[in-house]
Coordinates of C-alpha atoms in Angstrom, one line a residue:
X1 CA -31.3 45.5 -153.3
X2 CA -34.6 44.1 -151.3
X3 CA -33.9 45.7 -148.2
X4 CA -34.0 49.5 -150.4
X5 CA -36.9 48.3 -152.1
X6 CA -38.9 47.1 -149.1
X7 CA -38.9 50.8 -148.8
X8 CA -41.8 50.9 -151.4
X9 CA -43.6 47.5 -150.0
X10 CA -41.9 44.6 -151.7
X11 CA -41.3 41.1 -150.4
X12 CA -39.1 38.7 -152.1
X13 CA -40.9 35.6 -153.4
X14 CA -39.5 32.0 -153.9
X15 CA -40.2 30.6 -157.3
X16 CA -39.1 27.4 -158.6
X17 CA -38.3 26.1 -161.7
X18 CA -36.8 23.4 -162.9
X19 CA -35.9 24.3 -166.0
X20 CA -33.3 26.5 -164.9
X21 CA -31.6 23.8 -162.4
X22 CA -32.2 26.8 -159.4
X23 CA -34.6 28.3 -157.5
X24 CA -34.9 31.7 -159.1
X25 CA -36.4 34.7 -157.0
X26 CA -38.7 37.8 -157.6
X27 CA -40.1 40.5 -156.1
X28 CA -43.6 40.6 -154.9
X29 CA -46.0 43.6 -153.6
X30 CA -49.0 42.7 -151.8
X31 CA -51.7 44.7 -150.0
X32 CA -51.8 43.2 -146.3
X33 CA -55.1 43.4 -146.4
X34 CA -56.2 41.2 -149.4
X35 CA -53.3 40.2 -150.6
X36 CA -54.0 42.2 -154.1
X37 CA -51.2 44.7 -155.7
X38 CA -51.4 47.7 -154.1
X39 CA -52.4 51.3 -156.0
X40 CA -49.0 53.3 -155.3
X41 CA -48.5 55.2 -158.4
X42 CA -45.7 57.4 -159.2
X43 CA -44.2 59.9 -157.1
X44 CA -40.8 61.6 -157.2
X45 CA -40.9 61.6 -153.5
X46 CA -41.0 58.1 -153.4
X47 CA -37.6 58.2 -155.4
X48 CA -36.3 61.2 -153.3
X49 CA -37.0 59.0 -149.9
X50 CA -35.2 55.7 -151.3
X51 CA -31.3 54.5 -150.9
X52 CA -30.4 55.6 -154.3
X53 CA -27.5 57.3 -154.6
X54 CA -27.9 61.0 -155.7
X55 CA -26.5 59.2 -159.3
X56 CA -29.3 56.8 -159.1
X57 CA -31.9 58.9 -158.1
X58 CA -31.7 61.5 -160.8
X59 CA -31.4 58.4 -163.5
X60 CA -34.8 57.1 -162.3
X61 CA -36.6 60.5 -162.4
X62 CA -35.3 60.2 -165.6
X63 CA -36.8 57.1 -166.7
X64 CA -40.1 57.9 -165.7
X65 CA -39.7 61.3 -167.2
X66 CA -39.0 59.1 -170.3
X67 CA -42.5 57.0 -169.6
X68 CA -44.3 60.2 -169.3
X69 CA -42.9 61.8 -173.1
X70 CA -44.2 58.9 -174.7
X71 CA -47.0 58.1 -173.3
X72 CA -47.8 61.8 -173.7
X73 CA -47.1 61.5 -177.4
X74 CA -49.4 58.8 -177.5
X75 CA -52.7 60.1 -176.1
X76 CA -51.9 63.7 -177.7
X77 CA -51.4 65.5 -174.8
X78 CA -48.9 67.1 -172.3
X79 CA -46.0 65.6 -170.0
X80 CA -48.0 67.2 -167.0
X81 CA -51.6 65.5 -168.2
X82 CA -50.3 62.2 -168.3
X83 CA -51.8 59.7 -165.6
X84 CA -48.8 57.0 -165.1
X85 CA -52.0 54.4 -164.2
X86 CA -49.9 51.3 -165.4
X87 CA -46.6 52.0 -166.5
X88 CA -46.3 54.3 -163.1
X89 CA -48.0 51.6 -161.0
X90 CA -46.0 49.8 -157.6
X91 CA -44.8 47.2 -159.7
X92 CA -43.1 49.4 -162.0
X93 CA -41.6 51.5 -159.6
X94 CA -40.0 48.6 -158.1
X95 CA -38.7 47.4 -161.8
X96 CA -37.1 50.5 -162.5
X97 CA -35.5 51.4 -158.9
X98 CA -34.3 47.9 -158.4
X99 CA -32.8 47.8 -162.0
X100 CA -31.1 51.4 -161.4
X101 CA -29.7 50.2 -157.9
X102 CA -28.9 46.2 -159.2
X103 CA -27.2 47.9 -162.2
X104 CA -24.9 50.6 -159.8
X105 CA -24.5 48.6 -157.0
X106 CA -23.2 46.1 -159.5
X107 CA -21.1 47.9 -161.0
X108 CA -21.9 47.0 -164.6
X109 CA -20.2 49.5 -167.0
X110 CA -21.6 47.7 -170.2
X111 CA -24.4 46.1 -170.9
X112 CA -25.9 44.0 -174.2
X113 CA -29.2 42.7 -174.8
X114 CA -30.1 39.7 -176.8
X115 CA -33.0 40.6 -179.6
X116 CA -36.2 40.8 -177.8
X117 CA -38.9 38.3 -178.1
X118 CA -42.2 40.7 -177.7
X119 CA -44.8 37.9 -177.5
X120 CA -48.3 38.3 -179.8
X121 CA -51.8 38.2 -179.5
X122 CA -53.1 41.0 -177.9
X123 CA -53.2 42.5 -173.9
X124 CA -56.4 43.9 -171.8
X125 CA -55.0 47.1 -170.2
X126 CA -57.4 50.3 -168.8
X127 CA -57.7 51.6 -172.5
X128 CA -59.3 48.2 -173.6
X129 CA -57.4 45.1 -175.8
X130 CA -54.7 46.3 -177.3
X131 CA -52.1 44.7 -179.7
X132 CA -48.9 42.8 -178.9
X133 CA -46.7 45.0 -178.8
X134 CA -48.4 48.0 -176.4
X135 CA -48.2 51.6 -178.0
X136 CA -45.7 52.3 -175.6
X137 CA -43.4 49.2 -176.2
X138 CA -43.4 50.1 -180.0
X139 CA -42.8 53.6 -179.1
X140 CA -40.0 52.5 -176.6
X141 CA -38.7 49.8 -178.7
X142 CA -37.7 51.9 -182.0
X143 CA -34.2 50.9 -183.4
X144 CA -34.1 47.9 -181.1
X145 CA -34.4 44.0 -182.6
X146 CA -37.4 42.4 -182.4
X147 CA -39.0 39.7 -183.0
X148 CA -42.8 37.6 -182.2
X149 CA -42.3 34.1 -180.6
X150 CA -44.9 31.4 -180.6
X151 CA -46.8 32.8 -177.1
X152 CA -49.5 34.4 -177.2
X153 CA -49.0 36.3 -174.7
X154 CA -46.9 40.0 -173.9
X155 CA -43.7 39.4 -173.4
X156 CA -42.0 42.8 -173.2
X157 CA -43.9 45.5 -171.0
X158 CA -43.4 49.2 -171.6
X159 CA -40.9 49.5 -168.0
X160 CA -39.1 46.6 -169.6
X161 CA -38.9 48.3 -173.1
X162 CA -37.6 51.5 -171.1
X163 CA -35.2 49.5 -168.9
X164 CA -33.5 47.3 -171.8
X165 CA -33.2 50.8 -174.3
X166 CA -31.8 52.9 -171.8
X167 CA -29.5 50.6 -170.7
X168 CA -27.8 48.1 -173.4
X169 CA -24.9 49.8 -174.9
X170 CA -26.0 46.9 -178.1
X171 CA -28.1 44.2 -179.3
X172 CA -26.7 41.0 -180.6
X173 CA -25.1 37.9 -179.6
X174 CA -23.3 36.9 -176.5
X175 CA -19.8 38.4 -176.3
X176 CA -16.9 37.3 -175.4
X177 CA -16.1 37.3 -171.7
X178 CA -14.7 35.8 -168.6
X179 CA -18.1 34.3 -166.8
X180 CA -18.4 35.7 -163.3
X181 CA -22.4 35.1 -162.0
X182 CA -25.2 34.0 -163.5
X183 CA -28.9 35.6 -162.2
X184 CA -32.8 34.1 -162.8
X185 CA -35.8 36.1 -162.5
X186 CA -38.7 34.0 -162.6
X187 CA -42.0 34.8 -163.6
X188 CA -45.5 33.7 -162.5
X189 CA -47.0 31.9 -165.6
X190 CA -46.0 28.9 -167.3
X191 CA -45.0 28.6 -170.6
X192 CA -45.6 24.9 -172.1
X193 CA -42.7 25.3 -174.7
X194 CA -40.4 27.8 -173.1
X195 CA -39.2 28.9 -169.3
X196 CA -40.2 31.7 -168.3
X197 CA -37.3 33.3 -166.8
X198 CA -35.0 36.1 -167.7
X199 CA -31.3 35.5 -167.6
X200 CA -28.5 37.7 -166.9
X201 CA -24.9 36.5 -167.2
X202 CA -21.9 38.9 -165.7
X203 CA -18.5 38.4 -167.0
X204 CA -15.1 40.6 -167.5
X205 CA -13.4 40.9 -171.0
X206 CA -10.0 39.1 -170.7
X207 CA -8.3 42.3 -171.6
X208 CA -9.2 45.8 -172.0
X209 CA -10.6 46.7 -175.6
X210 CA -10.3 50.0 -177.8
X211 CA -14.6 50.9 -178.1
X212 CA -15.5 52.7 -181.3
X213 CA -17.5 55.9 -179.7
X214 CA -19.1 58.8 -181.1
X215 CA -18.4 62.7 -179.1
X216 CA -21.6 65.4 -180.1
X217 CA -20.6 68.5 -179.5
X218 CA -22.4 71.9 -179.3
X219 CA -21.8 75.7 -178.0
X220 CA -24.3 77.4 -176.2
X221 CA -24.5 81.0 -174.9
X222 CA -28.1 82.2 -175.2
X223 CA -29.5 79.3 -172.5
X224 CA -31.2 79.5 -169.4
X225 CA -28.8 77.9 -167.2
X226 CA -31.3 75.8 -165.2
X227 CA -32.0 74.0 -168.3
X228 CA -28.7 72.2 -168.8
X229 CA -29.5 69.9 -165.7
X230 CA -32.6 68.7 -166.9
X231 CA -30.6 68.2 -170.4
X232 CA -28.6 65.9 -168.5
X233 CA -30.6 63.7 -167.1
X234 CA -32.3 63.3 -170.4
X235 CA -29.1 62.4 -172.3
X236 CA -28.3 60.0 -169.8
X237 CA -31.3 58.3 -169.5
X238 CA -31.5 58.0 -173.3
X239 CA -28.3 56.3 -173.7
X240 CA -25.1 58.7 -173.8
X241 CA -22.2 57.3 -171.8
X242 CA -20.6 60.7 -170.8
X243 CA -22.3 64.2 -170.5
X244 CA -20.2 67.0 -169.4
X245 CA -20.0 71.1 -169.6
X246 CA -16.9 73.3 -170.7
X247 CA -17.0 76.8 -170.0
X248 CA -15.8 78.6 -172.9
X249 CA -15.2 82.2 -174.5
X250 CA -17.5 82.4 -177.7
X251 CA -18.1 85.2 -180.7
X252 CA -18.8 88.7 -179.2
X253 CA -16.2 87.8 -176.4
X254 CA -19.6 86.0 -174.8
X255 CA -19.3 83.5 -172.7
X256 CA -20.6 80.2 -173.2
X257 CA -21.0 76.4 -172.5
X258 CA -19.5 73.6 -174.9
X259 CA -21.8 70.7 -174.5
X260 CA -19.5 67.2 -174.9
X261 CA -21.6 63.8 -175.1
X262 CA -20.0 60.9 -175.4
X263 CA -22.0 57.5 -176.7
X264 CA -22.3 54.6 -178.4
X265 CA -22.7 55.2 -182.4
X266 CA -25.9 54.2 -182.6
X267 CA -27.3 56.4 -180.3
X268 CA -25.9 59.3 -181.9
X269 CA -29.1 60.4 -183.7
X270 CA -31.5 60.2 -180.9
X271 CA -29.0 62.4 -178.4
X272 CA -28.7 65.0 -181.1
X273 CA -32.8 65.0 -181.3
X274 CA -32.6 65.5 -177.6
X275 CA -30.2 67.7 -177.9
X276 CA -31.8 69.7 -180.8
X277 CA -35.1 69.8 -178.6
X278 CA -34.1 70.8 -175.0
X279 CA -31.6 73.7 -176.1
X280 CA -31.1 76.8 -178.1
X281 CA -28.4 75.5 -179.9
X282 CA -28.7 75.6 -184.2
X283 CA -26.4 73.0 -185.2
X284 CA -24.2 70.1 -183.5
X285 CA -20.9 68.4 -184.8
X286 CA -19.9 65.2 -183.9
X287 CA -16.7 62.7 -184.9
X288 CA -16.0 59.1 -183.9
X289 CA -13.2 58.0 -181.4
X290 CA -12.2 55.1 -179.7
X291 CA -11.9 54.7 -175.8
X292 CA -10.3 52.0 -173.5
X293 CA -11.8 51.5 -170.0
X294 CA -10.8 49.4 -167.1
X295 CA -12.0 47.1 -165.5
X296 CA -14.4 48.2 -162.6
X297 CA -15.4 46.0 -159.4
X298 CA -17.1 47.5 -156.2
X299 CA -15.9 45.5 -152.9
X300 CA -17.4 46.5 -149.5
X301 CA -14.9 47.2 -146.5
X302 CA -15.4 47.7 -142.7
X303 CA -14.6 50.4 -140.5
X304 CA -15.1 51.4 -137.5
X305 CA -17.9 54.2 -138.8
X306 CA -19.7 51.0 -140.7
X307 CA -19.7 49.4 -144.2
X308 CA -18.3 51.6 -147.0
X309 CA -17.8 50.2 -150.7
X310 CA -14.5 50.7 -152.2
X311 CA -14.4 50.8 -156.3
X312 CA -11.7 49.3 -157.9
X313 CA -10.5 50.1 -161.6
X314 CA -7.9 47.1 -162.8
X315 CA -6.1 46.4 -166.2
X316 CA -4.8 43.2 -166.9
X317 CA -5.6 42.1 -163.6
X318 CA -3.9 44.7 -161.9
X319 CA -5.3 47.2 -159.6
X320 CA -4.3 50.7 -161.2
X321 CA -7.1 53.1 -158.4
X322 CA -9.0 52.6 -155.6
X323 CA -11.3 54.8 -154.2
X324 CA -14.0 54.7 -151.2
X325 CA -17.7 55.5 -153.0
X326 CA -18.5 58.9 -151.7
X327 CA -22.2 58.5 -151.0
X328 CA -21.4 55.9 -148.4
X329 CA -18.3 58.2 -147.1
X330 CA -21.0 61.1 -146.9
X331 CA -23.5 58.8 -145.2
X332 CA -21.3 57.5 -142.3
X333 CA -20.6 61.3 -141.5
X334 CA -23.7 62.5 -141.2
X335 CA -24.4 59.6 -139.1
X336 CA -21.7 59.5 -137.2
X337 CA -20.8 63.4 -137.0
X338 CA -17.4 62.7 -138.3
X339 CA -15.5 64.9 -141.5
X340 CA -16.3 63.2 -144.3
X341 CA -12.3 63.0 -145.2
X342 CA -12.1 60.7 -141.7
X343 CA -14.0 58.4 -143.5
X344 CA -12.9 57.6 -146.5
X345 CA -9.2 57.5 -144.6
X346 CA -10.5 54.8 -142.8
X347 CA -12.0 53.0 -146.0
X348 CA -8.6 53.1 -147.6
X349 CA -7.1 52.1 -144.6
X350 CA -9.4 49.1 -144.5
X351 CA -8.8 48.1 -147.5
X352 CA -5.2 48.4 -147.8
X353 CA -4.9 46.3 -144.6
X354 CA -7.2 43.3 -145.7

């Protein structure tokens, strides 16, 4: 994750603290000149220019099209007006690429949040003192838990109010799970009565569960085309597990588009408001379902083209598939002038032979 983010300038820092029984690391970003942050604000060519995968680029555009909405709605003016001064500053940038490529590179299919502890007092940002929470973290933060602690200080920043919303499936108390790795991320200041570190714990259910999910559908016909990719991006970034398009035959033998989302229950009013917002469509129905999903694990392999990732889908243990990730296949044929199908025969091959 630090070598694809030293594309935008970052070096990683070793913090200590005790209270955690590690050394925990973060990312820093310093100007070699003066060692101050540098002023690199938001471009999607810095995205477009990253190691993202084609998935993870188009979910960070999507984040920071996210930042831009509300800080849009805030200030009363338009998407393209907005200035991302802070929340589209170095340090976010970093924050939200790292957390889309930790996240897929991971291969976390689930994620749940504790309630968030926003701090209080208040926070000088260019628009003057401002209270704990920002605009933007209340604004970002609706229909999550929170709660004020005893610092005085901000707790949760608007990228971490985006990055914790789009991501947890769920807000509550640890679940039930088969501990695999345990991560600290440190901050700078101390905290007399608290440490200040954020904690991530990956584990694997000991068996596959049934999840209760909710399906939105809607038919379109009357839609500019171009429009359902930005719709997309939008549903993804806002929560919905699964977005796909049906081609169908509607009323006055028209044809048309079903629109499927799939997502978590909760979420199920804010997609249809997205949904309601970027389309032409009048009216959406929607039932609940359940869904099983296996197990998912990413190993990497190596041929003789270089390293290619191979994602594995188990139950019970067992591996049921097993299939090279694409974006690496795709890579090492560009590079090495090789069909793409050479390579991912040579990742399976690898693999089958360790």
């Amino acid at each position: 994750c630090a070598r694809h983010l030293a594309d935008f300038g970052a070096d990683v820092i070793k913090v200590e603290r005790p209270e955690t029984g590690d050394s925990s690391r973060t990312l820093g970003w310093r100007d070699p000149a003066d060692g101050m942050t540098t002023q690199t604000y938001y471009d999607s060519n810095l995205i477009d220019g990253s190691g993202l995968s084609s998935t993870g680029k188009a979910r960070a555009k999507a984040l920071f099209g996210r930042l831009a909405e509300v800080e849009a709605a805030i200030h009363g003016t338009s998407v393209d007006a907005v200035h991302l001064h802070e929340v589209g500053a170095l340090d976010s940038i970093i924050d939200i690429v790292g957390t889309v490529y930790a996240l897929e590179a991971l291969g976390i299919e689930r994620v749940i949040a504790s309630p968030l502890n926003v701090g209080s007092g208040s926070v000088r940002t260019a628009h003057g003192l401002l209270p704990v929470p920002a605009p933007a973290t209340v604004r970002l933060l609706e229909g999550a838990p929170i709660y004020a602690g005893t610092q005085r200080v901000e707790l949760v920043t608007p990228t971490g109010a985006l990055l914790v919303t789009a991501y947890a499936d769920s807000f509550g108390l640890l679940p039930d799970m088969r501990l695999r790795n345990v991560g600290y991320g440190a901050g700078s200041r101390d905290f007399h009565d608290t440490p200040n570190v954020l904690r991530v714990l990956i584990g694997e259910a000991d068996a596959p569960q049934a999840r209760a999910v909710v399906v939105i559908e809607a038919e379109i016909d009357d839609m500019n085309p171009q429009i359902f990719g930005v719709l997309m991006d939008r549903l993804l970034a806002d929560g919905a597990l699964d977005v796909f398009y049906t081609s169908i035959q509607m009323k006055k033998n028209r044809p048309g588009t079903l629109v499927s989302i799939v997502a978590p229950p909760q979420a199920r009013e804010q997609l249809t408001a997205i949904v309601f917002r970027e389309t032409t469509t009048i009216g959406v129905r929607f039932r609940e379902m359940a869904r099983e999903c296996l197990e998912r694990e990413t190993v990497t392999v190596q041929t003789p083209f270089g390293s290619v990732g191979i994602k594995l889908a188990r139950r019970h243990g067992e591996v049921m598939n097993a299939a090279p990730e694409f974006d690496d296949c795709a890579r090492l044929a560009t590079a090495s002038g090789r069909p793409v199908k050479e390579i991912q025969a040579a990742a399976t091959k690898a693999f089958l032979d360790r």
